Amino acid sequence: MTAVSYVITVFNKEEYLPEVIRSLEAQVEIDTREYIFVDDGSSDNSVQVIKDCTQDLNAKIIIIEQENLGASWGTNAGVEAASHEWIKLCDGDDLLTPHSSIWLIEACEKLNVNHAWGHSAYFEWQGREDPLTRPAPKPDMEVMEDGLKFFIRNNPANSTCMLFKKSYYQQIGGCDPRLVSPDQLLFLRLFAHGKGARVYGDVGLLPDAAPDRLSAQKGRSRYESVLAMYFTILDKPPLLTQDHIDYAYKRALSRAERFHRKVYGGLCNRFLWDHIRSKVWPHGDKITALKKCLAAFTPDGRIERSMDWKPGAGKRGKAPADF
């Protein structure tokens, strides 16, 4: 019998939730399921919409209402409340493809790993197409031999694309409440502690009109991507090697130079020279050099981010300090 706990983080998503819940109900080959909605202090009618849309469903429904502490904090709360070993995450404005859960579980079981992720695609919100009826040929699946390096290089997915065992999530420390989004650091943590599987098929569907996404806020998103690498290195997880640190250092310098050039124009910026130096005469302390790259993304050019860029847990003193 296949049982899954779905953890859905929500913040002012009343418009999207009926479709999100429809996609949860459309999951195939899942015998037992529970839906755990974590409302992160919404000011709209998200909670009432959840209640209205789930009242007649044949699934266990849990609604956690918290003050605005961030999606990372909310994800931890949702996983803690889960009854089942398999955990499937879903953002409050994303859809799961009908085979999302079973493909990811199959990959984990066949390849003997504790976590898996798949691809995502966009769909036109309120368009004519029903995105849940798209063709879904059986995808290839493989173990990623060095998933940590892959996600240091780039993160092409979000938390809607992942599935993991609850026990493994707890083992690796879950999400870091210092970060607004769980996406960047959670992928790094998952692969820094053990190999995972990749499913070469769409498991998540993202609306093409969600301007409040962190990914739509480029400076803040880039900042968190580098901060996630920095936190991961400081954690010293078991699969982290010096090669990973060297690669993270180079990726951080590349992101800093590219972002600073695109936003502020011109080639003469200190991140360009650091980027060039990394290729011919690398810094002795690469972790500190990586940390200094954070200044490329903040409006005031400081390494420290403003309070506005911190999640609610950071603003309320419930998360540790960044540095």
Short mmCIF file of C-alpha atoms in Angstrom, two decimals:
data_model
loop_
_atom_site.label_atom_id
_atom_site.label_comp_id
_atom_site.label_asym_id
_atom_site.label_seq_id
_atom_site.Cartn_x
_atom_site.Cartn_y
_atom_site.Cartn_z
CA MET A 1 0.00 0.00 0.00
CA THR A 2 1.42 3.37 -1.05
CA ALA A 3 0.89 6.20 1.44
CA VAL A 4 2.00 9.80 0.99
CA SER A 5 1.86 12.93 3.12
CA TYR A 6 1.54 16.05 0.98
CA VAL A 7 2.90 19.25 2.54
CA ILE A 8 1.55 22.39 0.89
CA THR A 9 2.92 25.77 2.01
CA VAL A 10 0.48 28.64 1.50
CA PHE A 11 0.73 32.41 1.67
CA ASN A 12 -2.11 34.43 0.10
CA LYS A 13 -2.89 31.80 -2.54
CA GLU A 14 -6.71 31.74 -2.43
CA GLU A 15 -6.92 32.11 -6.21
CA TYR A 16 -4.71 29.09 -6.90
CA LEU A 17 -5.76 26.66 -4.18
CA PRO A 18 -8.79 25.02 -5.86
CA GLU A 19 -6.59 23.96 -8.77
CA VAL A 20 -3.74 22.91 -6.46
CA ILE A 21 -6.13 20.66 -4.54
CA ARG A 22 -7.56 19.27 -7.78
CA SER A 23 -4.03 18.25 -8.77
CA LEU A 24 -3.52 16.55 -5.40
CA GLU A 25 -6.69 14.55 -5.88
CA ALA A 26 -5.56 13.61 -9.39
CA GLN A 27 -2.50 11.71 -8.10
CA VAL A 28 -2.65 8.16 -9.44
CA GLU A 29 -1.76 4.90 -7.66
CA ILE A 30 -1.64 6.47 -4.19
CA ASP A 31 -3.72 4.37 -1.80
CA THR A 32 -3.55 6.49 1.35
CA ARG A 33 -2.91 10.19 1.46
CA GLU A 34 -3.01 13.13 3.81
CA TYR A 35 -2.89 16.79 2.90
CA ILE A 36 -1.06 19.08 5.29
CA PHE A 37 -1.60 22.75 4.50
CA VAL A 38 0.69 25.19 6.28
CA ASP A 39 -0.72 28.71 6.09
CA ASP A 40 2.05 31.24 6.63
CA GLY A 41 -0.05 34.08 8.01
CA SER A 42 -2.17 34.74 4.92
CA SER A 43 -4.23 37.92 4.91
CA ASP A 44 -6.66 36.65 2.28
CA ASN A 45 -9.18 33.79 2.46
CA SER A 46 -6.69 30.98 1.82
CA VAL A 47 -7.61 28.99 4.93
CA GLN A 48 -11.34 29.15 4.23
CA VAL A 49 -10.78 28.12 0.61
CA ILE A 50 -8.79 25.10 1.83
CA LYS A 51 -11.62 24.13 4.18
CA ASP A 52 -14.26 24.54 1.49
CA CYS A 53 -12.33 22.55 -1.12
CA THR A 54 -11.36 19.65 1.15
CA GLN A 55 -14.50 19.10 3.24
CA ASP A 56 -15.75 16.19 1.13
CA LEU A 57 -12.43 14.56 0.28
CA ASN A 58 -11.49 11.03 1.28
CA ALA A 59 -8.17 12.08 2.77
CA LYS A 60 -6.88 13.19 6.13
CA ILE A 61 -6.73 17.00 6.20
CA ILE A 62 -4.44 18.96 8.49
CA ILE A 63 -4.37 22.75 8.45
CA ILE A 64 -1.56 24.45 10.34
CA GLU A 65 -1.93 28.19 10.81
CA GLN A 66 1.22 30.05 11.81
CA GLU A 67 2.33 33.65 11.92
CA ASN A 68 4.33 34.75 8.90
CA LEU A 69 7.60 32.85 9.47
CA GLY A 70 8.49 31.84 5.91
CA ALA A 71 8.10 28.78 3.70
CA SER A 72 11.20 27.09 5.14
CA TRP A 73 9.79 27.23 8.66
CA GLY A 74 6.40 26.13 7.36
CA THR A 75 7.86 23.17 5.51
CA ASN A 76 9.54 21.96 8.69
CA ALA A 77 6.24 22.29 10.55
CA GLY A 78 4.37 20.38 7.86
CA VAL A 79 6.86 17.52 7.70
CA GLU A 80 6.85 17.24 11.49
CA ALA A 81 3.06 16.78 11.41
CA ALA A 82 3.19 14.13 8.67
CA SER A 83 2.00 10.59 9.43
CA HIS A 84 3.60 8.83 6.45
CA GLU A 85 7.20 8.15 5.49
CA TRP A 86 6.89 9.45 1.94
CA ILE A 87 6.68 13.25 1.85
CA LYS A 88 5.68 15.17 -1.28
CA LEU A 89 6.05 18.93 -1.20
CA CYS A 90 3.96 21.37 -3.20
CA ASP A 91 4.03 25.16 -3.35
CA GLY A 92 0.69 26.85 -2.80
CA ASP A 93 0.42 27.97 -6.42
CA ASP A 94 1.90 24.94 -8.20
CA LEU A 95 0.22 21.83 -9.58
CA LEU A 96 1.43 18.24 -9.42
CA THR A 97 1.18 16.21 -12.60
CA PRO A 98 -1.01 13.10 -12.11
CA HIS A 99 1.97 10.69 -12.08
CA SER A 100 4.19 12.96 -10.00
CA SER A 101 4.10 11.03 -6.74
CA ILE A 102 4.22 7.49 -8.11
CA TRP A 103 7.08 8.23 -10.53
CA LEU A 104 9.21 9.72 -7.76
CA ILE A 105 8.43 6.87 -5.35
CA GLU A 106 9.20 4.32 -8.05
CA ALA A 107 12.55 5.99 -8.70
CA CYS A 108 13.46 5.87 -5.01
CA GLU A 109 12.44 2.24 -4.61
CA LYS A 110 14.01 0.93 -7.82
CA LEU A 111 17.26 2.85 -7.35
CA ASN A 112 17.44 2.39 -3.57
CA VAL A 113 17.69 6.06 -2.57
CA ASN A 114 15.87 8.21 -0.02
CA HIS A 115 14.92 11.13 -2.25
CA ALA A 116 14.13 12.00 -5.84
CA TRP A 117 13.25 14.98 -7.97
CA GLY A 118 11.78 15.51 -11.41
CA HIS A 119 11.37 18.21 -13.99
CA SER A 120 8.78 20.97 -14.17
CA ALA A 121 6.99 22.91 -16.87
CA TYR A 122 4.93 26.07 -17.06
CA PHE A 123 1.26 26.38 -17.88
CA GLU A 124 -0.96 29.31 -18.70
CA TRP A 125 -2.91 30.22 -15.60
CA GLN A 126 -6.64 30.25 -16.40
CA GLY A 127 -5.85 29.34 -19.99
CA ARG A 128 -7.87 27.07 -22.24
CA GLU A 129 -5.68 24.01 -21.71
CA ASP A 130 -6.21 21.68 -18.77
CA PRO A 131 -2.56 21.11 -17.78
CA LEU A 132 -3.42 17.89 -15.94
CA THR A 133 -4.37 16.22 -19.23
CA ARG A 134 -1.01 16.65 -20.93
CA PRO A 135 0.56 13.48 -22.38
CA ALA A 136 2.75 11.74 -19.81
CA PRO A 137 5.01 9.06 -21.33
CA LYS A 138 6.95 6.97 -18.80
CA PRO A 139 10.20 8.88 -18.11
CA ASP A 140 13.73 7.63 -17.69
CA MET A 141 15.13 7.56 -14.15
CA GLU A 142 18.69 7.49 -12.87
CA VAL A 143 20.79 7.88 -9.75
CA MET A 144 22.71 11.17 -9.71
CA GLU A 145 26.30 10.29 -8.85
CA ASP A 146 27.12 13.86 -7.84
CA GLY A 147 23.85 15.67 -7.36
CA LEU A 148 25.53 18.14 -5.01
CA LYS A 149 27.75 19.50 -7.78
CA PHE A 150 24.76 19.60 -10.13
CA PHE A 151 22.76 21.82 -7.76
CA ILE A 152 25.77 23.98 -6.91
CA ARG A 153 26.03 24.75 -10.61
CA ASN A 154 22.37 25.62 -11.01
CA ASN A 155 18.98 24.86 -9.49
CA PRO A 156 16.50 24.14 -12.29
CA ALA A 157 13.71 22.98 -9.97
CA ASN A 158 11.77 23.97 -6.88
CA SER A 159 10.46 22.08 -3.89
CA THR A 160 7.31 21.04 -5.77
CA CYS A 161 9.58 18.76 -7.82
CA MET A 162 10.95 16.74 -4.90
CA LEU A 163 9.92 13.76 -2.79
CA PHE A 164 11.78 12.26 0.16
CA LYS A 165 11.45 10.04 3.19
CA LYS A 166 10.50 11.82 6.39
CA SER A 167 13.23 10.04 8.34
CA TYR A 168 15.86 11.18 5.83
CA TYR A 169 14.59 14.77 5.93
CA GLN A 170 14.93 14.79 9.69
CA GLN A 171 18.39 13.23 9.46
CA ILE A 172 19.73 16.01 7.22
CA GLY A 173 18.26 18.82 9.31
CA GLY A 174 15.29 19.76 7.13
CA CYS A 175 14.93 23.31 5.85
CA ASP A 176 16.93 26.23 7.21
CA PRO A 177 14.56 28.85 8.69
CA ARG A 178 17.10 31.59 7.91
CA LEU A 179 16.10 31.31 4.24
CA VAL A 180 12.82 32.52 2.77
CA SER A 181 12.57 29.71 0.22
CA PRO A 182 13.29 26.06 1.02
CA ASP A 183 14.32 25.30 -2.55
CA GLN A 184 18.02 26.17 -2.79
CA LEU A 185 19.34 24.81 0.47
CA LEU A 186 17.07 21.78 0.66
CA PHE A 187 18.31 20.41 -2.66
CA LEU A 188 21.90 20.96 -1.50
CA ARG A 189 21.26 19.25 1.83
CA LEU A 190 19.48 16.29 0.27
CA PHE A 191 22.39 15.58 -2.07
CA ALA A 192 25.12 16.52 0.43
CA HIS A 193 24.04 13.64 2.69
CA GLY A 194 23.20 10.93 0.17
CA LYS A 195 22.66 10.14 -3.49
CA GLY A 196 19.24 10.78 -4.98
CA ALA A 197 17.34 10.00 -8.15
CA ARG A 198 16.40 12.15 -11.11
CA VAL A 199 13.18 11.57 -13.04
CA TYR A 200 13.30 12.87 -16.61
CA GLY A 201 9.64 13.80 -16.74
CA ASP A 202 7.50 16.68 -15.56
CA VAL A 203 6.30 16.21 -11.99
CA GLY A 204 5.42 19.84 -11.27
CA LEU A 205 3.53 22.53 -13.17
CA LEU A 206 4.21 26.19 -12.46
CA PRO A 207 1.80 29.01 -13.36
CA ASP A 208 3.31 31.51 -15.76
CA ALA A 209 1.83 34.44 -13.82
CA ALA A 210 3.01 34.29 -10.22
CA PRO A 211 4.98 37.54 -9.78
CA ASP A 212 5.39 37.12 -6.02
CA ARG A 213 7.65 34.09 -6.45
CA LEU A 214 11.12 34.52 -4.99
CA SER A 215 12.55 33.58 -8.39
CA ALA A 216 10.84 36.67 -9.80
CA GLN A 217 12.81 38.82 -7.35
CA LYS A 218 16.19 38.36 -8.97
CA GLY A 219 18.52 40.09 -6.49
CA ARG A 220 17.00 38.43 -3.47
CA SER A 221 16.86 35.06 -5.21
CA ARG A 222 20.53 35.22 -6.28
CA TYR A 223 21.48 36.28 -2.76
CA GLU A 224 19.72 33.26 -1.27
CA SER A 225 21.33 30.91 -3.80
CA VAL A 226 24.82 31.97 -2.69
CA LEU A 227 23.84 32.09 0.98
CA ALA A 228 22.55 28.52 0.68
CA MET A 229 25.93 27.37 -0.66
CA TYR A 230 27.69 29.21 2.17
CA PHE A 231 25.49 27.62 4.85
CA THR A 232 25.93 24.17 3.28
CA ILE A 233 29.71 24.45 3.35
CA LEU A 234 29.69 25.56 6.99
CA ASP A 235 27.54 22.53 7.88
CA LYS A 236 30.30 20.16 6.63
CA PRO A 237 27.91 17.43 5.39
CA PRO A 238 29.37 13.97 4.69
CA LEU A 239 29.49 14.12 0.87
CA LEU A 240 30.97 17.64 0.70
CA THR A 241 34.51 17.63 -0.69
CA GLN A 242 37.11 20.30 -1.37
CA ASP A 243 36.19 20.04 -5.05
CA HIS A 244 32.63 21.06 -4.14
CA ILE A 245 33.92 24.04 -2.15
CA ASP A 246 36.16 25.10 -5.05
CA TYR A 247 33.25 24.81 -7.47
CA ALA A 248 30.86 26.74 -5.20
CA TYR A 249 33.49 29.49 -4.91
CA LYS A 250 33.75 29.79 -8.70
CA ARG A 251 29.98 29.69 -9.19
CA ALA A 252 29.43 32.40 -6.58
CA LEU A 253 31.99 34.69 -8.22
CA SER A 254 30.45 34.07 -11.63
CA ARG A 255 26.93 34.86 -10.40
CA ALA A 256 28.12 37.98 -8.59
CA GLU A 257 29.98 39.36 -11.62
CA ARG A 258 27.17 38.60 -14.06
CA PHE A 259 24.42 40.04 -11.85
CA HIS A 260 26.39 43.21 -11.02
CA ARG A 261 27.21 43.80 -14.69
CA LYS A 262 23.63 43.30 -15.87
CA VAL A 263 22.08 45.47 -13.17
CA TYR A 264 24.62 48.27 -12.96
CA GLY A 265 26.25 48.09 -16.40
CA GLY A 266 29.88 48.41 -17.38
CA LEU A 267 32.73 45.97 -17.04
CA CYS A 268 34.67 47.73 -14.32
CA ASN A 269 33.41 46.25 -11.10
CA ARG A 270 35.29 44.47 -8.35
CA PHE A 271 33.39 41.24 -8.93
CA LEU A 272 34.76 41.07 -12.48
CA TRP A 273 38.33 41.18 -11.24
CA ASP A 274 37.63 38.61 -8.55
CA HIS A 275 36.01 36.40 -11.19
CA ILE A 276 39.10 36.66 -13.42
CA ARG A 277 41.39 36.06 -10.46
CA SER A 278 39.55 32.86 -9.59
CA LYS A 279 40.71 31.39 -12.90
CA VAL A 280 44.41 32.24 -12.58
CA TRP A 281 45.18 32.96 -8.92
CA PRO A 282 42.39 31.71 -6.63
CA HIS A 283 41.79 33.23 -3.22
CA GLY A 284 43.42 31.42 -0.33
CA ASP A 285 40.26 31.55 1.77
CA LYS A 286 37.60 30.54 -0.71
CA ILE A 287 34.79 30.36 1.83
CA THR A 288 35.31 33.99 2.85
CA ALA A 289 35.58 35.01 -0.81
CA LEU A 290 32.30 33.22 -1.50
CA LYS A 291 30.66 35.06 1.39
CA LYS A 292 31.83 38.43 0.04
CA CYS A 293 29.99 37.71 -3.21
CA LEU A 294 26.72 38.31 -1.36
CA ALA A 295 27.41 42.05 -1.58
CA ALA A 296 26.83 41.94 -5.35
CA PHE A 297 23.12 41.33 -4.90
CA THR A 298 22.11 43.73 -2.12
CA PRO A 299 20.92 47.25 -3.03
CA ASP A 300 23.42 48.86 -0.63
CA GLY A 301 26.37 46.66 -1.60
CA ARG A 302 26.69 45.11 1.85
CA ILE A 303 27.19 41.45 2.64
CA GLU A 304 24.44 41.60 5.25
CA ARG A 305 20.92 41.62 3.85
CA SER A 306 18.30 44.06 5.05
CA MET A 307 15.54 42.96 7.39
CA ASP A 308 13.10 43.15 4.46
CA TRP A 309 14.97 40.32 2.76
CA LYS A 310 14.75 38.01 5.76
CA PRO A 311 11.92 35.54 6.34
CA GLY A 312 9.46 36.15 9.13
CA ALA A 313 11.40 33.78 11.38
CA GLY A 314 14.44 36.03 11.04
CA LYS A 315 12.48 39.23 11.57
CA ARG A 316 10.91 37.82 14.74
CA GLY A 317 14.16 36.49 16.17
CA LYS A 318 13.12 32.83 15.84
CA ALA A 319 15.87 31.94 13.35
CA PRO A 320 19.61 32.12 14.07
CA ALA A 321 21.66 35.06 12.81
CA ASP A 322 23.12 34.73 9.32
CA PHE A 323 26.72 35.37 10.37
#
